[in-house]
Short mmCIF file of C-alpha atoms in Angstrom, two decimals:
data_model
loop_
_atom_site.label_atom_id
_atom_site.label_comp_id
_atom_site.label_asym_id
_atom_site.label_seq_id
_atom_site.Cartn_x
_atom_site.Cartn_y
_atom_site.Cartn_z
CA UNK A 25 -5.32 0.40 -4.67
CA UNK A 26 -6.06 4.02 -3.90
CA UNK A 27 -2.50 5.02 -3.06
CA UNK A 28 0.13 3.94 -5.56
CA UNK A 29 3.18 6.13 -4.99
CA UNK A 30 5.42 6.63 -1.96
CA UNK A 31 5.03 10.35 -2.66
CA UNK A 32 1.32 10.05 -1.92
CA UNK A 33 2.48 9.18 1.60
CA UNK A 34 5.66 11.24 2.02
CA UNK A 35 4.33 14.34 0.29
CA UNK A 36 3.00 16.47 -1.17
CA UNK A 37 5.03 19.53 -0.32
CA UNK A 38 2.28 21.97 0.50
CA UNK A 39 1.01 25.02 2.29
CA UNK A 40 -0.67 23.94 5.55
CA UNK A 41 -2.69 23.32 7.49
CA UNK A 42 -4.48 20.19 6.16
CA UNK A 43 -3.53 17.78 3.41
CA UNK A 44 -7.12 16.63 2.87
CA UNK A 45 -8.67 20.04 3.31
CA UNK A 46 -5.99 22.33 1.88
CA UNK A 47 -3.71 20.42 -0.55
CA UNK A 48 -6.49 18.09 -1.73
CA UNK A 49 -8.83 21.05 -2.10
CA UNK A 50 -6.26 22.97 -4.16
CA UNK A 51 -5.89 19.95 -6.43
CA UNK A 52 -9.66 19.63 -6.90
CA UNK A 53 -9.77 23.30 -7.93
CA UNK A 54 -6.85 22.92 -10.30
CA UNK A 55 -8.16 19.76 -11.97
CA UNK A 56 -11.56 21.45 -12.36
CA UNK A 57 -9.83 24.36 -14.10
CA UNK A 58 -7.94 21.90 -16.32
CA UNK A 59 -11.17 20.15 -17.27
CA UNK A 60 -12.90 23.47 -17.97
CA UNK A 61 -9.92 24.27 -20.17
CA UNK A 62 -9.35 27.81 -18.90
CA UNK A 63 -9.95 29.97 -15.87
CA UNK A 64 -13.70 30.33 -15.35
CA UNK A 65 -15.25 33.75 -14.74
CA UNK A 66 -17.48 32.55 -11.95
CA UNK A 67 -17.74 29.49 -9.74
CA UNK A 68 -20.21 28.20 -7.17
CA UNK A 69 -18.49 25.86 -4.73
CA UNK A 70 -20.76 23.40 -2.93
CA UNK A 71 -19.14 21.77 0.11
CA UNK A 72 -20.24 18.53 1.77
CA UNK A 73 -19.44 16.61 4.97
CA UNK A 74 -16.25 17.58 6.76
CA UNK A 75 -15.51 20.14 4.02
CA UNK A 76 -18.79 21.92 4.81
CA UNK A 77 -18.16 21.85 8.56
CA UNK A 78 -14.55 22.99 8.69
CA UNK A 79 -13.66 24.68 5.43
CA UNK A 80 -12.88 28.08 6.93
CA UNK A 81 -10.54 26.75 9.60
CA UNK A 82 -8.68 24.51 7.18
CA UNK A 83 -8.19 27.07 4.44
CA UNK A 84 -10.23 24.83 2.11
CA UNK A 85 -11.85 27.95 0.67
CA UNK A 86 -8.63 29.76 -0.27
CA UNK A 87 -7.11 26.47 -1.49
CA UNK A 88 -9.95 25.67 -3.93
CA UNK A 89 -9.86 29.22 -5.28
CA UNK A 90 -6.04 28.94 -5.51
CA UNK A 91 -6.42 25.73 -7.52
CA UNK A 92 -8.88 27.46 -9.85
CA UNK A 93 -6.16 30.08 -10.39
CA UNK A 94 -3.83 27.20 -11.41
CA UNK A 95 -1.74 27.21 -8.22
CA UNK A 96 0.04 24.03 -7.12
CA UNK A 97 -0.26 22.75 -3.51
CA UNK A 98 2.94 24.52 -2.42
CA UNK A 99 2.22 27.89 -4.02
CA UNK A 100 2.55 30.62 -1.38
CA UNK A 101 -0.15 32.64 -3.15
CA UNK A 102 -2.78 30.16 -1.83
CA UNK A 103 -2.84 32.28 1.34
CA UNK A 104 -3.94 35.37 -0.60
CA UNK A 105 -6.00 33.52 -3.23
CA UNK A 106 -9.15 35.57 -2.56
CA UNK A 107 -7.37 38.82 -3.40
CA UNK A 108 -5.65 37.19 -6.39
CA UNK A 109 -9.04 35.95 -7.64
CA UNK A 110 -10.42 39.44 -7.53
CA UNK A 111 -7.47 40.69 -9.59
CA UNK A 112 -7.90 37.82 -12.04
CA UNK A 113 -11.65 38.46 -12.42
CA UNK A 114 -12.82 35.21 -10.85
CA UNK A 115 -16.04 35.48 -8.85
CA UNK A 116 -16.66 32.78 -6.29
CA UNK A 117 -19.31 31.76 -3.81
CA UNK A 118 -19.19 29.02 -1.15
CA UNK A 119 -22.30 27.02 -0.35
CA UNK A 120 -22.01 24.57 2.57
CA UNK A 121 -24.50 21.72 2.08
CA UNK A 122 -26.05 19.43 4.67
CA UNK A 123 -26.68 16.46 2.34
CA UNK A 124 -24.50 13.40 2.94
CA UNK A 125 -22.20 12.36 0.14
CA UNK A 126 -20.50 8.98 -0.15
CA UNK A 127 -17.20 10.53 0.99
CA UNK A 128 -16.93 13.03 3.87
CA UNK A 129 -14.62 15.41 1.96
CA UNK A 130 -16.56 16.27 -1.17
CA UNK A 131 -16.75 19.49 -3.19
CA UNK A 132 -18.82 20.23 -6.29
CA UNK A 133 -17.73 23.12 -8.46
CA UNK A 134 -20.20 24.67 -10.86
CA UNK A 135 -18.23 27.05 -13.02
CA UNK A 136 -18.60 28.98 -16.19
CA UNK A 137 -17.94 31.97 -18.42
CA UNK A 138 -19.54 33.48 -21.53
CA UNK A 139 -18.57 30.41 -23.58
CA UNK A 140 -19.92 27.64 -21.36
CA UNK A 141 -20.56 25.98 -18.03
CA UNK A 142 -19.24 22.84 -16.38
CA UNK A 143 -19.81 20.94 -13.15
CA UNK A 144 -17.01 18.95 -11.52
CA UNK A 145 -17.28 16.98 -8.28
CA UNK A 146 -14.12 15.96 -6.45
CA UNK A 147 -13.32 14.07 -3.27
CA UNK A 148 -10.23 14.40 -1.13
CA UNK A 149 -9.31 10.91 0.03
CA UNK A 150 -6.43 11.68 2.41
CA UNK A 151 -2.85 12.87 2.36
CA UNK A 152 -3.59 15.34 -0.43
CA UNK A 153 -4.74 12.68 -2.88
CA UNK A 154 -7.98 13.30 -4.76
CA UNK A 155 -10.44 11.64 -7.09
CA UNK A 156 -12.83 13.30 -9.50
CA UNK A 157 -16.16 11.57 -8.97
CA UNK A 158 -18.49 13.39 -11.35
CA UNK A 159 -18.27 15.65 -14.42
CA UNK A 160 -21.42 17.28 -15.84
CA UNK A 161 -23.57 14.66 -14.15
CA UNK A 162 -21.51 11.70 -15.37
CA UNK A 163 -20.25 9.45 -12.60
CA UNK A 164 -16.61 8.54 -13.02
CA UNK A 165 -13.48 7.78 -11.07
CA UNK A 166 -10.46 9.80 -12.04
CA UNK A 167 -7.42 10.17 -9.80
CA UNK A 168 -5.80 13.19 -11.39
CA UNK A 169 -2.52 11.36 -10.86
CA UNK A 170 -2.26 10.38 -14.53
CA UNK A 171 -2.69 12.56 -17.60
CA UNK A 172 -6.21 12.02 -18.92
CA UNK A 173 -8.66 13.09 -21.60
CA UNK A 174 -12.39 13.45 -21.10
CA UNK A 175 -14.51 13.29 -24.25
CA UNK A 176 -18.22 14.09 -24.23
CA UNK A 177 -19.84 12.59 -27.32
CA UNK A 178 -23.08 11.36 -28.86
CA UNK A 179 -23.74 7.75 -27.94
CA UNK A 180 -23.14 6.37 -31.48
CA UNK A 181 -21.22 3.40 -32.87
CA UNK A 182 -17.69 4.23 -33.97
CA UNK A 183 -17.08 7.24 -31.69
CA UNK A 184 -14.82 5.34 -29.34
CA UNK A 185 -12.87 3.73 -32.19
CA UNK A 186 -12.36 7.10 -33.89
CA UNK A 187 -10.93 8.67 -30.73
CA UNK A 188 -8.72 5.64 -30.06
CA UNK A 189 -7.47 5.77 -33.67
CA UNK A 190 -6.62 9.43 -33.38
CA UNK A 191 -4.58 8.74 -30.22
CA UNK A 192 -2.87 5.76 -31.88
CA UNK A 193 -1.89 7.93 -34.83
CA UNK A 194 -0.05 10.22 -32.43
CA UNK A 195 1.57 7.27 -30.64
CA UNK A 196 -0.35 7.92 -27.42
CA UNK A 197 -0.77 4.80 -25.31
CA UNK A 198 -4.04 4.32 -23.40
CA UNK A 199 -3.51 3.08 -19.83
CA UNK A 200 -7.13 2.90 -18.71
CA UNK A 201 -10.45 3.77 -20.28
CA UNK A 202 -14.06 4.03 -19.15
CA UNK A 203 -17.20 4.95 -21.01
CA UNK A 204 -20.39 5.98 -19.25
CA UNK A 205 -23.71 7.29 -20.48
CA UNK A 206 -26.70 8.79 -18.77
CA UNK A 207 -29.19 7.23 -21.20
CA UNK A 208 -28.65 4.95 -24.22
CA UNK A 209 -28.46 6.76 -27.54
CA UNK A 210 -28.00 10.20 -25.99
CA UNK A 211 -24.79 11.66 -24.56
CA UNK A 212 -21.86 9.60 -23.33
CA UNK A 213 -18.50 10.32 -21.73
CA UNK A 214 -15.14 8.67 -22.39
CA UNK A 215 -12.50 8.92 -19.68
CA UNK A 216 -9.12 7.96 -21.10
CA UNK A 217 -6.00 7.78 -18.93
CA UNK A 218 -2.84 7.99 -20.99
CA UNK A 219 0.87 7.58 -20.38
CA UNK A 220 2.03 11.07 -21.33
CA UNK A 221 0.74 14.63 -21.31
CA UNK A 222 -1.39 15.39 -24.34
CA UNK A 223 -0.57 18.14 -26.76
CA UNK A 224 -3.31 20.75 -27.43
CA UNK A 225 -3.06 19.93 -31.13
CA UNK A 226 -4.29 16.36 -30.48
CA UNK A 227 -7.15 17.67 -28.34
CA UNK A 228 -8.15 19.95 -31.21
CA UNK A 229 -8.06 17.06 -33.69
CA UNK A 230 -10.25 14.92 -31.45
CA UNK A 231 -12.74 17.79 -31.19
CA UNK A 232 -13.16 17.72 -35.00
CA UNK A 233 -14.24 14.05 -35.03
CA UNK A 234 -17.98 13.72 -35.85
CA UNK A 235 -20.34 13.39 -32.85
CA UNK A 236 -17.71 14.68 -30.41
CA UNK A 237 -19.13 17.61 -28.45
CA UNK A 238 -16.46 18.45 -25.90
CA UNK A 239 -12.87 17.44 -25.13
CA UNK A 240 -11.03 18.28 -21.90
CA UNK A 241 -7.68 17.19 -20.59
CA UNK A 242 -5.76 16.90 -17.35
CA UNK A 243 -2.01 17.09 -17.55
CA UNK A 244 0.14 15.63 -14.84
CA UNK B 11 -1.57 -3.22 -10.57
CA UNK B 12 1.67 -5.06 -9.92
CA UNK B 13 3.18 -4.20 -6.56
CA UNK B 14 5.88 -5.88 -4.50
CA UNK B 15 3.92 -5.80 -1.24
CA UNK B 16 0.39 -5.14 -0.05
CA UNK B 17 0.71 -6.09 3.63
CA UNK B 18 3.34 -5.76 6.34
CA UNK B 19 3.73 -9.55 6.34
CA UNK B 20 4.57 -9.53 2.62
CA UNK B 21 6.93 -6.60 3.09
CA UNK B 22 8.85 -8.16 5.97
CA UNK B 23 9.02 -11.61 4.33
CA UNK B 24 10.32 -10.10 1.12
CA UNK B 25 12.93 -8.02 2.98
CA UNK B 26 14.14 -11.01 4.98
CA UNK B 27 14.13 -13.51 2.09
CA UNK B 28 16.02 -11.16 -0.19
CA UNK B 29 18.23 -9.66 2.51
CA UNK B 30 17.05 -6.15 1.64
CA UNK B 31 16.17 -3.11 3.69
CA UNK B 32 12.51 -2.06 3.77
CA UNK B 33 13.55 1.30 2.33
CA UNK B 34 15.12 -0.53 -0.62
CA UNK B 35 11.89 -2.39 -1.37
CA UNK B 36 9.95 0.87 -1.27
CA UNK B 37 12.40 2.40 -3.74
CA UNK B 38 12.15 -0.64 -6.04
CA UNK B 39 8.37 -0.56 -5.91
CA UNK B 40 8.32 3.15 -6.74
CA UNK B 41 10.57 2.49 -9.75
CA UNK B 42 8.22 -0.30 -10.84
CA UNK B 43 5.05 1.76 -10.51
CA UNK B 44 6.27 5.12 -11.79
CA UNK B 45 8.73 3.91 -14.41
CA UNK B 46 11.16 6.55 -13.12
CA UNK B 47 14.82 5.98 -12.35
CA UNK B 48 16.30 5.45 -8.91
CA UNK B 49 18.09 8.81 -9.19
CA UNK B 50 14.90 10.71 -9.98
CA UNK B 51 13.05 9.10 -7.09
CA UNK B 52 15.91 9.77 -4.68
CA UNK B 53 16.11 13.37 -5.84
CA UNK B 54 12.41 13.95 -5.18
CA UNK B 55 12.68 12.47 -1.69
CA UNK B 56 15.79 14.57 -1.10
CA UNK B 57 13.73 17.68 -1.88
CA UNK B 58 11.03 16.55 0.54
CA UNK B 59 13.70 16.10 3.21
CA UNK B 60 14.93 19.65 2.58
CA UNK B 61 11.38 21.00 3.01
CA UNK B 62 11.17 19.15 6.34
CA UNK B 63 14.50 20.59 7.51
CA UNK B 64 13.44 24.11 6.61
CA UNK B 65 10.10 23.72 8.38
CA UNK B 66 11.77 22.50 11.58
CA UNK B 67 14.30 25.34 11.50
CA UNK B 68 11.54 27.87 10.95
CA UNK B 69 9.48 26.44 13.79
CA UNK B 70 12.44 26.47 16.17
CA UNK B 71 12.94 30.18 15.44
CA UNK B 72 9.34 30.67 16.57
CA UNK B 73 6.10 31.10 14.59
CA UNK B 74 2.54 32.10 15.41
CA UNK B 75 -0.58 30.86 13.66
CA UNK B 76 -2.98 33.36 12.12
CA UNK B 77 -5.45 32.80 14.96
CA UNK B 78 -2.78 33.02 17.65
CA UNK B 79 -3.94 29.66 19.05
CA UNK B 80 -0.61 27.93 18.47
CA UNK B 81 3.05 28.79 18.02
CA UNK B 82 6.09 29.26 20.19
CA UNK B 83 5.98 25.95 22.09
CA UNK B 84 8.87 24.44 20.11
CA UNK B 85 11.01 27.33 21.33
CA UNK B 86 9.89 26.82 24.95
CA UNK B 87 10.87 23.16 24.72
CA UNK B 88 14.30 23.90 23.23
CA UNK B 89 15.00 26.44 25.98
CA UNK B 90 13.96 23.89 28.57
CA UNK B 91 16.24 21.21 27.08
CA UNK B 92 19.11 23.72 27.10
CA UNK B 93 18.70 24.14 30.87
CA UNK B 94 19.69 20.48 31.21
CA UNK B 95 16.76 19.61 33.45
CA UNK B 96 14.70 17.36 31.20
CA UNK B 97 13.23 14.33 32.91
CA UNK B 98 12.23 12.33 29.81
CA UNK B 99 15.66 12.70 28.21
CA UNK B 100 17.12 15.20 25.77
CA UNK B 101 16.71 13.08 22.62
CA UNK B 102 13.05 12.36 23.30
CA UNK B 103 12.25 15.99 24.08
CA UNK B 104 14.26 17.12 21.06
CA UNK B 105 12.04 14.91 18.87
CA UNK B 106 8.97 16.32 20.59
CA UNK B 107 10.08 19.92 20.07
CA UNK B 108 10.89 19.33 16.40
CA UNK B 109 7.54 17.64 15.80
CA UNK B 110 5.88 20.63 17.45
CA UNK B 111 8.01 23.00 15.35
CA UNK B 112 6.77 21.40 12.13
CA UNK B 113 3.12 21.48 13.14
CA UNK B 114 3.37 25.05 14.34
CA UNK B 115 4.66 26.01 10.89
CA UNK B 116 1.81 24.02 9.35
CA UNK B 117 -0.77 25.82 11.50
CA UNK B 118 0.77 29.13 10.40
CA UNK B 119 0.09 28.16 6.76
CA UNK B 120 3.80 27.60 6.15
CA UNK B 121 5.35 25.15 3.70
CA UNK B 122 5.58 21.58 4.97
CA UNK B 123 5.80 18.08 3.56
CA UNK B 124 2.73 15.97 4.40
CA UNK B 125 3.87 12.77 6.17
CA UNK B 126 1.41 11.16 5.62
CA UNK B 127 -0.87 14.19 6.11
CA UNK B 128 -0.36 17.82 7.02
CA UNK B 129 -2.01 17.48 10.43
CA UNK B 130 0.42 14.65 11.22
CA UNK B 131 3.43 16.18 9.45
CA UNK B 132 5.53 16.62 12.59
CA UNK B 133 6.24 13.10 13.79
CA UNK B 134 8.36 11.68 10.96
CA UNK B 135 10.73 14.69 10.65
CA UNK B 136 10.70 15.36 14.40
CA UNK B 137 11.96 11.89 15.24
CA UNK B 138 14.33 11.84 12.26
CA UNK B 139 16.15 15.06 13.18
CA UNK B 140 16.38 14.00 16.83
CA UNK B 141 17.83 10.52 16.22
CA UNK B 142 20.13 12.07 13.64
CA UNK B 143 22.14 13.60 16.49
CA UNK B 144 22.56 10.18 18.08
CA UNK B 145 23.03 7.89 15.06
CA UNK B 146 24.89 10.29 12.73
CA UNK B 147 23.27 8.97 9.53
CA UNK B 148 24.46 9.88 6.04
CA UNK B 149 22.15 11.96 3.83
CA UNK B 150 21.25 8.74 2.01
CA UNK B 151 20.26 7.06 5.26
CA UNK B 152 18.08 10.05 6.14
CA UNK B 153 16.36 9.78 2.77
CA UNK B 154 15.95 6.03 3.36
CA UNK B 155 14.23 6.86 6.67
CA UNK B 156 11.52 8.55 4.62
CA UNK B 157 11.21 5.59 2.24
CA UNK B 158 10.85 3.17 5.17
CA UNK B 159 8.17 5.41 6.71
CA UNK B 160 6.55 5.56 3.29
CA UNK B 161 6.49 1.78 2.86
CA UNK B 162 4.49 1.32 6.05
CA UNK B 163 2.33 4.35 5.28
CA UNK B 164 1.57 2.91 1.85
CA UNK B 165 0.23 -0.27 3.46
CA UNK B 166 -1.87 1.61 6.02
CA UNK B 167 -3.28 3.99 3.40
CA UNK B 168 -4.37 1.10 1.17
CA UNK B 169 -5.63 -1.25 3.89
CA UNK B 170 -7.07 1.23 6.39
CA UNK B 171 -6.88 5.02 6.13
CA UNK B 172 -4.62 8.01 6.68
CA UNK B 173 -7.48 10.51 6.77
CA UNK B 174 -8.91 11.98 9.97
CA UNK B 175 -12.25 12.47 8.28
CA UNK B 176 -12.39 8.77 7.43
CA UNK B 177 -10.69 7.13 10.41
CA UNK B 178 -10.13 9.68 13.18
CA UNK B 179 -6.76 10.88 14.43
CA UNK B 180 -5.57 7.28 14.92
CA UNK B 181 -5.40 7.19 11.10
CA UNK B 182 -3.34 10.39 10.93
CA UNK B 183 -1.00 10.84 13.87
CA UNK B 184 -1.37 7.15 14.75
CA UNK B 185 -0.18 6.11 11.29
CA UNK B 186 2.55 8.77 11.27
CA UNK B 187 3.90 7.67 14.64
CA UNK B 188 3.91 4.00 13.71
CA UNK B 189 5.62 4.80 10.39
CA UNK B 190 8.31 6.77 12.25
CA UNK B 191 8.83 3.96 14.78
CA UNK B 192 9.49 1.47 11.96
CA UNK B 193 11.94 3.87 10.32
CA UNK B 194 13.82 4.56 13.56
CA UNK B 195 14.33 0.81 13.97
CA UNK B 196 15.80 0.47 10.49
CA UNK B 197 18.10 3.45 10.98
CA UNK B 198 19.27 2.05 14.32
CA UNK B 199 20.18 -1.24 12.64
CA UNK B 200 17.17 -3.33 13.70
CA UNK B 201 15.66 -6.04 11.50
CA UNK B 202 12.64 -5.65 9.20
CA UNK B 203 10.67 -7.80 11.65
CA UNK B 204 11.64 -5.44 14.48
CA UNK B 205 10.43 -2.51 12.36
CA UNK B 206 7.05 -4.19 12.07
CA UNK B 207 6.95 -4.86 15.83
CA UNK B 208 7.68 -1.17 16.52
CA UNK B 209 4.97 -0.21 14.06
CA UNK B 210 2.42 -2.52 15.68
CA UNK B 211 3.27 -1.42 19.23
CA UNK B 212 2.93 2.26 18.33
CA UNK B 213 -0.34 1.95 16.43
CA UNK B 214 -1.88 -0.27 19.11
CA UNK B 215 -1.34 2.50 21.59
CA UNK B 216 -2.97 5.14 19.44
CA UNK B 217 -6.07 3.13 18.52
CA UNK B 218 -9.36 4.90 19.04
CA UNK B 219 -7.85 8.37 18.89
CA UNK B 220 -10.56 10.75 17.75
CA UNK B 221 -10.17 13.68 15.37
CA UNK B 222 -11.74 16.65 17.15
CA UNK B 223 -10.03 19.83 15.99
CA UNK B 224 -11.18 22.92 17.87
CA UNK B 225 -12.89 25.32 15.44
CA UNK B 226 -11.98 22.87 12.67
CA UNK B 227 -8.44 24.24 12.71
CA UNK B 228 -5.35 22.04 12.51
CA UNK B 229 -4.04 23.48 15.78
CA UNK B 230 -5.68 22.24 18.97
CA UNK B 231 -5.08 19.41 19.77
CA UNK B 232 -3.17 18.47 16.59
CA UNK B 233 0.15 20.12 17.48
CA UNK B 234 0.44 18.39 20.85
CA UNK B 235 -0.77 15.07 19.44
CA UNK B 236 2.23 15.16 17.13
CA UNK B 237 4.43 15.76 20.16
CA UNK B 238 3.03 12.75 21.97
CA UNK B 239 3.09 10.71 18.76
CA UNK B 240 6.81 11.37 18.40
CA UNK B 241 7.50 10.19 21.94
CA UNK B 242 5.39 7.08 21.28
CA UNK B 243 7.52 6.30 18.23
CA UNK B 244 10.78 6.50 20.11
CA UNK B 245 9.60 4.37 23.02
CA UNK B 246 8.13 1.72 20.70
CA UNK B 247 11.31 1.66 18.59
CA UNK B 248 13.37 1.11 21.73
CA UNK B 249 11.00 -1.63 22.87
CA UNK B 250 11.28 -3.43 19.53
CA UNK B 251 15.07 -3.06 19.49
CA UNK B 252 15.12 -4.53 23.00
CA UNK B 253 13.36 -7.61 21.63
CA UNK B 254 9.81 -6.84 22.75
CA UNK B 255 7.20 -8.10 20.27
CA UNK B 256 3.56 -7.28 19.64
CA UNK B 257 1.25 -10.18 20.47
CA UNK B 258 -1.19 -8.95 17.82
CA UNK B 259 0.41 -9.12 14.34
CA UNK B 260 1.00 -5.81 12.59
CA UNK B 261 -1.52 -6.32 9.76
CA UNK B 262 -4.21 -7.25 12.27
CA UNK B 263 -3.53 -4.04 14.19
CA UNK B 264 -3.99 -2.10 10.94
CA UNK B 265 -7.27 -3.98 10.35
CA UNK B 266 -8.43 -3.12 13.86
CA UNK B 267 -7.60 0.53 13.28
CA UNK B 268 -9.70 0.54 10.11
CA UNK B 269 -12.71 -1.05 11.79
CA UNK B 270 -12.49 1.29 14.80
CA UNK B 271 -12.48 4.21 12.37
CA UNK B 272 -15.58 2.85 10.64
CA UNK B 273 -17.36 2.46 13.97
CA UNK B 274 -16.48 5.97 15.15
CA UNK B 275 -19.20 8.61 15.18
CA UNK B 276 -18.87 11.22 12.41
CA UNK B 277 -18.86 13.78 15.25
CA UNK B 278 -15.40 12.50 16.13
CA UNK B 279 -13.98 12.48 12.61
CA UNK B 280 -12.75 15.96 11.72
CA UNK B 281 -16.17 17.60 11.77
CA UNK B 282 -15.37 19.73 14.84
CA UNK B 283 -18.71 18.63 16.30
CA UNK B 284 -17.43 16.45 19.15
CA UNK B 285 -14.61 15.83 21.58
CA UNK B 286 -12.39 18.79 22.47
CA UNK B 287 -14.07 20.91 19.78
CA UNK B 288 -17.36 20.58 21.68
CA UNK B 289 -16.01 21.56 25.12
CA UNK B 290 -17.11 24.94 26.51
CA UNK B 291 -13.67 26.41 25.82
CA UNK B 292 -13.52 24.75 22.39
CA UNK B 293 -16.86 26.35 21.50
CA UNK B 294 -15.79 29.71 22.93
CA UNK B 295 -12.66 29.62 20.78
CA UNK B 296 -14.74 28.75 17.72
CA UNK B 297 -17.09 31.64 18.46
CA UNK B 298 -14.18 34.02 18.98
CA UNK B 299 -12.49 33.09 15.71
CA UNK B 300 -15.48 33.01 13.40
CA UNK B 301 -17.98 35.34 15.04
CA UNK B 302 -15.73 38.04 16.36
CA UNK B 303 -15.43 37.15 20.05
CA UNK B 304 -12.33 37.96 22.06
CA UNK B 305 -9.84 35.11 21.68
CA UNK B 306 -7.18 36.81 23.80
CA UNK B 307 -9.45 36.88 26.85
CA UNK B 308 -10.26 33.19 26.45
CA UNK B 309 -6.61 32.24 26.13
CA UNK B 310 -5.60 34.50 29.02
CA UNK B 311 -8.13 32.82 31.29
CA UNK B 312 -6.25 29.54 30.89
CA UNK B 313 -3.61 29.07 33.55
CA UNK B 314 -1.89 26.53 31.33
CA UNK B 315 -1.27 27.80 27.80
CA UNK B 316 -3.57 26.29 25.13
#
């Protein structure tokens, strides 16, 4: 089931005009920022389908930038997000694409700063609800509705167990977990949905585990 | 995932077998899924209701969108009602004006509560605040109105769609109007089955509605579609309360809506490439807004406002 809560239907409280194109877009930007772990310095925003056709009229552009500045869907500053981005030192560029994606409301954010780069693809599935469909080339399905951890790691035996053990030690319960890899023996990605928001200290500990290359989190 | 209901049939059967309101089942399901208490869930819906009230009040004071394409019609309608000359009836027009008020605020990038989406945010509050004057509900009953709407919306969202880009406007304002119709019935004391009849009757009459926003904005024709959606809800609720039933069962109507949405051309699903967006005036408006044409001249040339 894509929609689980009544507040997916009656809600969110948001700045108009479009739940898919404004609120959903803001959430994609915010989750991307969460996954990057900080505000990026620059971002290239590729828009597909209905997003590409109507992003200016729907305020999709200001909403994504607002999300990257950590604004929630009802933050009044979404309206002036471009000016706020300039103040905050965030450079952005919109690139409407003609390619067809699986979902008509898709955005791919390529972002970075001096310390690194990351690519996050999100889809806005209606009523302000979103899913993250790709991170750094890894296909995944993440709703952003639950706290989650993303762990990029070498595809070696024991990695998954070590991360699960670390979470168990801190009494963190895993609700759902997926592992995907681009090619066997190379890099893999764990997507772990958990029951509560994760402390930065735990993220740091996971990052020290051998063969773990990157850890990101989404709080709810 | 464990849920209490996945279809309207399951929802209505459960309500009737257990002698519960639909709103109650939605509350129980939310408690089950979120693990949160009844009080917390009620408090969140109470806040959503407050946002709706504030949006309607703001719209009735008069707003203008950034483009100038929409705004001010809610005020015109209220003034007209005050003259005592309405043909359709004061309650119906009051609902229409309050739906318009909400969507005008939405178009002006104001704060609204998506129900189920922003483009269709007017119908549920518009009808609620209009029937409020007739039925004098308690605050709890008003909050329950939103849970009942949400229960039906939950089923549509999971079995069909509430997104214009996926299913056309039938999925947005069609769903919203049908949700409101079901909630009106419950507030007026109708049975769960009558709520489902009102839902089915409303959605049947909005099937095939395309999503063709001029210039890709959530203004034309979205604001007026919410107005007509609200009137649809009230008429269907009255029909169901009178004992009229839908020959096609509610879940089958939802299935039909989904398949119509799938069959619809992408040009008619929120891309602003077809329908009203592709009319000469629609294109002229688009040009004026994004390429620096003169929108005022285009709007002035219309004898009837937008």
